[in-house]
Amino acid sequence: MRKPIIAGNWKMYKTVGDSVATALALKPLVANANHCEVVIAPVFTALKSVADRLEGSNIKVSAQDCAPVAEEGAQTGEVAAFMLRDVGASYVIVGHSERRQFYGETDQIIAQKVQAALGAGLQVILCVGESLDQRNRGIEVQVVAGQLRGCLGGLTASDLDRIIVAYEPIWAIGTGIAATPEQAQEMHGLIRQAFAEKISETGAAHLRILYGGSVKPDNIRGLMSGADIDGVLVGGASLDAGSFAKIVNYNE
Ligand code: PGA
């Protein structure tokens, strides 16, 4: 059984005050959601305040990135994975396409971040996904399989237990054009197959694969009906507590 994860990626939105207010508004709205793990990812500066206020609730906190090096040291501007644990995060998103695109993150850097995060005891939400051009050229499966190999190659079976993959086609992020349930299910099936072939045959069966890209309250049900779709990573529609709660409670 793969318990679904419904995660909200708040990106670079909200002050500490706004983050706490949204988290507190969300808390009662998803208090009965036992069918899934609920996760929110505020900006670094709000992590501790949000995590403190959510203690004892069923909402877990994620960071949106971490340093590629595990130890503290002379790394101006970076935040180490253990520091994220220290403020109450239990997950970290790595390899988001915005990091790859705007900050030049390569699979090699992302692999280091994955190692650092696992070393600190975090669960890792690794983002993969193809561009529109790559999809038009019919190489989307190769692209995603390459990202999996580049970011997860060499991990042990117990490390892989703490890996969650988020399939986020770049053409669907923030565009309002989500993958159809059929497109998403097809890719998720192929990702599971690629994971079995290239990373771990046994791990593939319990690997949770989330879909991300323009998930909204009105398309969540269709997406979650896919046999290989084990949850979602939501950007824009997670910023409002009411909208995100509708996504979490999609089964009602
Ligand atoms: P979106 O973002 O839901 O706003 O498309 C998803 C993401 O980037 O994780």
mmCIF file of C-alpha atoms and ligand atoms in Angstrom:
data_model
loop_
_atom_site.group_PDB
_atom_site.id
_atom_site.type_symbol
_atom_site.label_atom_id
_atom_site.label_comp_id
_atom_site.label_asym_id
_atom_site.label_seq_id
_atom_site.Cartn_x
_atom_site.Cartn_y
_atom_site.Cartn_z
ATOM 1 C CA MET A 1 0.000 0.000 0.000
ATOM 2 C CA ARG A 2 1.348 3.400 -0.984
ATOM 3 C CA LYS A 3 -0.151 6.125 1.197
ATOM 4 C CA PRO A 4 -0.739 9.185 -0.976
ATOM 5 C CA ILE A 5 1.071 12.436 -0.244
ATOM 6 C CA ILE A 6 -0.583 15.775 -0.939
ATOM 7 C CA ALA A 7 2.096 18.440 -0.743
ATOM 8 C CA GLY A 8 1.870 22.204 -1.164
ATOM 9 C CA ASN A 9 4.911 24.045 -2.514
ATOM 10 C CA TRP A 10 4.578 27.678 -1.509
ATOM 11 C CA LYS A 11 7.632 28.695 -3.552
ATOM 12 C CA MET A 12 8.845 32.255 -2.816
ATOM 13 C CA TYR A 13 5.521 33.484 -1.472
ATOM 14 C CA LYS A 14 4.352 34.688 1.960
ATOM 15 C CA THR A 15 6.001 36.411 4.911
ATOM 16 C CA VAL A 16 6.341 34.554 8.205
ATOM 17 C CA GLY A 17 3.036 36.060 9.362
ATOM 18 C CA ASP A 18 1.199 35.054 6.184
ATOM 19 C CA SER A 19 2.722 31.566 6.277
ATOM 20 C CA VAL A 20 1.635 30.960 9.868
ATOM 21 C CA ALA A 21 -1.847 32.339 9.165
ATOM 22 C CA THR A 22 -2.286 30.043 6.159
ATOM 23 C CA ALA A 23 -0.975 27.024 8.087
ATOM 24 C CA LEU A 24 -3.335 27.714 11.003
ATOM 25 C CA ALA A 25 -6.271 28.156 8.628
ATOM 26 C CA LEU A 26 -5.418 24.859 6.945
ATOM 27 C CA LYS A 27 -5.082 22.851 10.155
ATOM 28 C CA PRO A 28 -8.783 22.330 11.007
ATOM 29 C CA LEU A 29 -9.732 21.955 7.340
ATOM 30 C CA VAL A 30 -7.550 18.861 6.872
ATOM 31 C CA ALA A 31 -7.678 17.488 10.426
ATOM 32 C CA ASN A 32 -9.684 14.437 9.314
ATOM 33 C CA ALA A 33 -7.594 13.629 6.256
ATOM 34 C CA ASN A 34 -6.291 10.193 7.219
ATOM 35 C CA HIS A 35 -6.185 8.919 3.655
ATOM 36 C CA CYS A 36 -3.009 10.842 2.849
ATOM 37 C CA GLU A 37 0.046 12.570 4.262
ATOM 38 C CA VAL A 38 -0.392 16.348 4.173
ATOM 39 C CA VAL A 39 2.762 18.402 3.628
ATOM 40 C CA ILE A 40 3.392 22.115 3.179
ATOM 41 C CA ALA A 41 6.641 23.734 2.056
ATOM 42 C CA PRO A 42 6.995 27.355 3.191
ATOM 43 C CA VAL A 43 10.037 29.576 2.518
ATOM 44 C CA PHE A 44 13.117 28.966 4.702
ATOM 45 C CA THR A 45 12.447 31.974 6.932
ATOM 46 C CA ALA A 46 8.977 30.694 7.887
ATOM 47 C CA LEU A 47 9.856 27.029 8.460
ATOM 48 C CA LYS A 48 10.372 27.179 12.192
ATOM 49 C CA SER A 49 7.335 29.306 12.987
ATOM 50 C CA VAL A 50 5.094 27.128 10.826
ATOM 51 C CA ALA A 51 6.520 23.846 12.156
ATOM 52 C CA ASP A 52 6.123 25.033 15.772
ATOM 53 C CA ARG A 53 2.498 25.976 15.226
ATOM 54 C CA LEU A 54 1.723 22.668 13.483
ATOM 55 C CA GLU A 55 3.290 20.455 16.128
ATOM 56 C CA GLY A 56 0.967 17.605 17.037
ATOM 57 C CA SER A 57 -1.155 18.110 13.911
ATOM 58 C CA ASN A 58 -1.309 15.845 10.860
ATOM 59 C CA ILE A 59 0.431 18.422 8.654
ATOM 60 C CA LYS A 60 4.139 17.893 8.047
ATOM 61 C CA VAL A 61 6.573 20.567 6.987
ATOM 62 C CA SER A 62 8.964 20.475 4.044
ATOM 63 C CA ALA A 63 11.782 22.752 2.933
ATOM 64 C CA GLN A 64 12.044 23.679 -0.736
ATOM 65 C CA ASP A 65 15.780 23.086 -1.124
ATOM 66 C CA CYS A 66 18.939 22.335 0.863
ATOM 67 C CA ALA A 67 22.695 22.723 0.530
ATOM 68 C CA PRO A 68 24.593 20.091 -1.475
ATOM 69 C CA VAL A 69 27.080 19.715 1.376
ATOM 70 C CA ALA A 70 26.077 17.963 4.573
ATOM 71 C CA GLU A 71 28.323 19.646 7.132
ATOM 72 C CA GLU A 72 28.151 23.208 8.389
ATOM 73 C CA GLY A 73 30.898 25.404 7.010
ATOM 74 C CA ALA A 74 31.897 28.378 4.888
ATOM 75 C CA GLN A 75 28.981 28.224 2.394
ATOM 76 C CA THR A 76 27.519 31.736 2.287
ATOM 77 C CA GLY A 77 23.810 31.760 1.604
ATOM 78 C CA GLU A 78 23.264 28.010 1.972
ATOM 79 C CA VAL A 79 21.183 26.106 4.531
ATOM 80 C CA ALA A 80 22.278 22.577 5.460
ATOM 81 C CA ALA A 81 19.800 19.710 5.583
ATOM 82 C CA PHE A 82 20.421 19.077 9.300
ATOM 83 C CA MET A 83 19.475 22.717 9.966
ATOM 84 C CA LEU A 84 16.140 22.058 8.279
ATOM 85 C CA ARG A 85 15.584 19.081 10.566
ATOM 86 C CA ASP A 86 16.570 21.306 13.454
ATOM 87 C CA VAL A 87 13.684 23.714 12.749
ATOM 88 C CA GLY A 88 11.118 20.949 12.358
ATOM 89 C CA ALA A 89 11.130 20.040 8.659
ATOM 90 C CA SER A 90 10.699 16.363 7.866
ATOM 91 C CA TYR A 91 10.794 16.605 4.067
ATOM 92 C CA VAL A 92 12.788 18.550 1.517
ATOM 93 C CA ILE A 93 12.002 19.185 -2.150
ATOM 94 C CA VAL A 94 15.079 18.903 -4.367
ATOM 95 C CA GLY A 95 15.643 19.375 -8.068
ATOM 96 C CA HIS A 96 12.576 21.491 -8.757
ATOM 97 C CA SER A 97 12.606 22.626 -12.387
ATOM 98 C CA GLU A 98 12.778 26.262 -11.231
ATOM 99 C CA ARG A 99 16.052 25.430 -9.455
ATOM 100 C CA ARG A 100 17.340 23.609 -12.524
ATOM 101 C CA GLN A 101 16.247 26.409 -14.867
ATOM 102 C CA PHE A 102 17.027 29.614 -12.931
ATOM 103 C CA TYR A 103 19.932 28.457 -10.756
ATOM 104 C CA GLY A 104 21.686 26.041 -13.066
ATOM 105 C CA GLU A 105 21.242 22.970 -10.902
ATOM 106 C CA THR A 106 22.483 19.831 -12.599
ATOM 107 C CA ASP A 107 21.683 16.204 -11.801
ATOM 108 C CA GLN A 108 25.115 16.037 -10.181
ATOM 109 C CA ILE A 109 24.364 18.865 -7.748
ATOM 110 C CA ILE A 110 20.901 17.456 -7.074
ATOM 111 C CA ALA A 111 22.423 14.035 -6.317
ATOM 112 C CA GLN A 112 24.618 15.710 -3.686
ATOM 113 C CA LYS A 113 21.558 17.417 -2.195
ATOM 114 C CA VAL A 114 19.733 14.077 -2.080
ATOM 115 C CA GLN A 115 22.679 12.528 -0.191
ATOM 116 C CA ALA A 116 22.887 15.456 2.220
ATOM 117 C CA ALA A 117 19.132 15.345 2.890
ATOM 118 C CA LEU A 118 19.103 11.587 3.475
ATOM 119 C CA GLY A 119 22.097 11.913 5.785
ATOM 120 C CA ALA A 120 20.133 14.397 7.883
ATOM 121 C CA GLY A 121 17.169 12.033 8.147
ATOM 122 C CA LEU A 122 14.845 13.951 5.848
ATOM 123 C CA GLN A 123 12.438 12.450 3.346
ATOM 124 C CA VAL A 124 13.272 13.665 -0.143
ATOM 125 C CA ILE A 125 10.786 14.802 -2.770
ATOM 126 C CA LEU A 126 12.867 14.622 -5.950
ATOM 127 C CA CYS A 127 11.353 16.535 -8.887
ATOM 128 C CA VAL A 128 11.805 15.329 -12.448
ATOM 129 C CA GLY A 129 10.101 16.320 -15.678
ATOM 130 C CA GLU A 130 10.530 17.201 -19.315
ATOM 131 C CA SER A 131 10.166 20.492 -21.203
ATOM 132 C CA LEU A 132 7.573 21.012 -23.922
ATOM 133 C CA ASP A 133 10.299 20.798 -26.554
ATOM 134 C CA GLN A 134 11.504 17.466 -25.172
ATOM 135 C CA ARG A 135 7.935 16.132 -25.162
ATOM 136 C CA ASN A 136 7.398 17.303 -28.740
ATOM 137 C CA ARG A 137 10.547 15.427 -29.696
ATOM 138 C CA GLY A 138 9.201 12.306 -28.017
ATOM 139 C CA ILE A 139 12.105 11.981 -25.586
ATOM 140 C CA GLU A 140 10.207 12.625 -22.332
ATOM 141 C CA VAL A 141 10.742 9.120 -20.934
ATOM 142 C CA GLN A 142 14.482 9.203 -21.726
ATOM 143 C CA VAL A 143 14.804 12.629 -20.097
ATOM 144 C CA VAL A 144 13.061 11.579 -16.906
ATOM 145 C CA ALA A 145 14.880 8.228 -16.727
ATOM 146 C CA GLY A 146 18.181 10.108 -17.105
ATOM 147 C CA GLN A 147 17.233 12.447 -14.253
ATOM 148 C CA LEU A 148 16.365 9.474 -12.017
ATOM 149 C CA ARG A 149 19.658 7.770 -12.773
ATOM 150 C CA GLY A 150 21.646 10.999 -12.372
ATOM 151 C CA CYS A 151 20.051 11.981 -9.065
ATOM 152 C CA LEU A 152 19.440 8.593 -7.391
ATOM 153 C CA GLY A 153 22.106 6.271 -8.777
ATOM 154 C CA GLY A 154 24.061 4.405 -6.119
ATOM 155 C CA LEU A 155 21.623 4.849 -3.223
ATOM 156 C CA THR A 156 21.049 1.931 -0.872
ATOM 157 C CA ALA A 157 17.683 0.230 -0.427
ATOM 158 C CA SER A 158 17.113 1.932 2.937
ATOM 159 C CA ASP A 159 17.938 5.325 1.390
ATOM 160 C CA LEU A 160 15.470 4.663 -1.400
ATOM 161 C CA ASP A 161 12.711 4.078 1.167
ATOM 162 C CA ARG A 162 12.898 7.790 1.935
ATOM 163 C CA ILE A 163 12.737 8.937 -1.674
ATOM 164 C CA ILE A 164 9.538 10.265 -3.215
ATOM 165 C CA VAL A 165 9.550 11.213 -6.890
ATOM 166 C CA ALA A 166 7.467 14.145 -8.164
ATOM 167 C CA TYR A 167 6.810 14.050 -11.887
ATOM 168 C CA GLU A 168 6.380 17.678 -12.896
ATOM 169 C CA PRO A 169 6.273 18.291 -16.643
ATOM 170 C CA ILE A 170 7.685 21.798 -17.077
ATOM 171 C CA TRP A 171 4.977 22.711 -19.584
ATOM 172 C CA ALA A 172 2.319 22.121 -16.914
ATOM 173 C CA ILE A 173 3.891 24.154 -14.089
ATOM 174 C CA GLY A 174 2.095 27.426 -13.452
ATOM 175 C CA THR A 175 0.506 27.361 -16.907
ATOM 176 C CA GLY A 176 -3.006 26.208 -16.014
ATOM 177 C CA ILE A 177 -2.490 23.349 -18.476
ATOM 178 C CA ALA A 178 -2.247 20.227 -16.340
ATOM 179 C CA ALA A 179 -1.363 16.876 -17.845
ATOM 180 C CA THR A 180 -4.547 14.911 -18.470
ATOM 181 C CA PRO A 181 -5.124 11.985 -16.097
ATOM 182 C CA GLU A 182 -4.236 9.667 -19.013
ATOM 183 C CA GLN A 183 -0.989 11.506 -19.820
ATOM 184 C CA ALA A 184 -0.015 11.587 -16.155
ATOM 185 C CA GLN A 185 -0.832 7.915 -15.534
ATOM 186 C CA GLU A 186 1.089 6.872 -18.634
ATOM 187 C CA MET A 187 4.209 8.750 -17.513
ATOM 188 C CA HIS A 188 3.922 7.536 -13.926
ATOM 189 C CA GLY A 189 3.750 3.938 -15.118
ATOM 190 C CA LEU A 190 6.819 4.481 -17.287
ATOM 191 C CA ILE A 191 8.674 6.209 -14.435
ATOM 192 C CA ARG A 192 7.959 3.250 -12.142
ATOM 193 C CA GLN A 193 9.238 0.920 -14.846
ATOM 194 C CA ALA A 194 12.382 3.027 -15.388
ATOM 195 C CA PHE A 195 12.955 3.120 -11.627
ATOM 196 C CA ALA A 196 12.664 -0.677 -11.480
ATOM 197 C CA GLU A 197 15.135 -1.103 -14.346
ATOM 198 C CA LYS A 198 17.659 1.571 -13.462
ATOM 199 C CA ILE A 199 17.449 2.085 -9.702
ATOM 200 C CA SER A 200 15.757 -0.700 -7.753
ATOM 201 C CA GLU A 201 13.437 -3.462 -8.845
ATOM 202 C CA THR A 202 12.092 -4.087 -5.326
ATOM 203 C CA GLY A 203 11.906 -0.375 -4.433
ATOM 204 C CA ALA A 204 9.780 0.440 -7.479
ATOM 205 C CA ALA A 205 6.662 -1.230 -6.103
ATOM 206 C CA HIS A 206 6.507 1.023 -3.037
ATOM 207 C CA LEU A 207 7.972 4.161 -4.577
ATOM 208 C CA ARG A 208 5.502 7.012 -4.277
ATOM 209 C CA ILE A 209 5.274 9.061 -7.449
ATOM 210 C CA LEU A 210 3.518 12.423 -7.149
ATOM 211 C CA TYR A 211 2.186 14.460 -10.048
ATOM 212 C CA GLY A 212 2.800 18.218 -10.171
ATOM 213 C CA GLY A 213 1.770 20.944 -12.605
ATOM 214 C CA SER A 214 -1.430 23.023 -12.435
ATOM 215 C CA VAL A 215 -3.176 20.736 -9.955
ATOM 216 C CA LYS A 216 -6.441 22.400 -8.881
ATOM 217 C CA PRO A 217 -9.511 21.433 -6.843
ATOM 218 C CA ASP A 218 -11.342 20.651 -10.092
ATOM 219 C CA ASN A 219 -8.787 18.267 -11.623
ATOM 220 C CA ILE A 220 -7.474 16.450 -8.529
ATOM 221 C CA ARG A 221 -10.006 13.609 -8.590
ATOM 222 C CA GLY A 222 -9.215 12.616 -12.158
ATOM 223 C CA LEU A 223 -5.479 12.729 -11.530
ATOM 224 C CA MET A 224 -5.710 10.673 -8.333
ATOM 225 C CA SER A 225 -7.624 7.945 -10.159
ATOM 226 C CA GLY A 226 -4.432 6.833 -11.934
ATOM 227 C CA ALA A 227 -3.113 3.568 -10.485
ATOM 228 C CA ASP A 228 0.476 4.887 -10.401
ATOM 229 C CA ILE A 229 -0.370 8.379 -9.159
ATOM 230 C CA ASP A 230 0.425 8.406 -5.447
ATOM 231 C CA GLY A 231 -0.309 12.028 -4.674
ATOM 232 C CA VAL A 232 0.390 15.519 -5.932
ATOM 233 C CA LEU A 233 2.770 18.438 -5.511
ATOM 234 C CA VAL A 234 0.729 21.626 -5.743
ATOM 235 C CA GLY A 235 2.080 25.132 -6.341
ATOM 236 C CA GLY A 236 -0.339 27.997 -6.980
ATOM 237 C CA ALA A 237 -3.454 26.247 -5.669
ATOM 238 C CA SER A 238 -1.749 25.476 -2.340
ATOM 239 C CA LEU A 239 -1.278 29.125 -1.369
ATOM 240 C CA ASP A 240 -4.872 29.471 -0.238
ATOM 241 C CA ALA A 241 -5.889 27.242 2.683
ATOM 242 C CA GLY A 242 -9.411 26.660 1.365
ATOM 243 C CA SER A 243 -8.254 25.696 -2.099
ATOM 244 C CA PHE A 244 -5.498 23.408 -0.801
ATOM 245 C CA ALA A 245 -7.917 21.779 1.661
ATOM 246 C CA LYS A 246 -10.262 20.954 -1.234
ATOM 247 C CA ILE A 247 -7.365 19.214 -2.970
ATOM 248 C CA VAL A 248 -6.410 17.301 0.186
ATOM 249 C CA ASN A 249 -10.039 16.274 0.735
ATOM 250 C CA TYR A 250 -10.531 15.220 -2.894
ATOM 251 C CA ASN A 251 -12.067 11.928 -1.781
ATOM 252 C CA GLU A 252 -15.034 13.520 0.042
HETATM 253 P P1 PGA B 1 1.734 24.783 -10.023
HETATM 254 O O1 PGA B 1 3.233 24.442 -9.519
HETATM 255 O O2 PGA B 1 0.804 23.899 -9.232
HETATM 256 O O3 PGA B 1 1.553 26.244 -9.693
HETATM 257 O O4 PGA B 1 1.688 24.492 -11.477
HETATM 258 C C1 PGA B 1 3.620 23.123 -9.229
HETATM 259 C C2 PGA B 1 5.058 23.087 -8.802
HETATM 260 O O5 PGA B 1 5.884 23.823 -9.359
HETATM 261 O O6 PGA B 1 5.422 22.324 -7.880
#
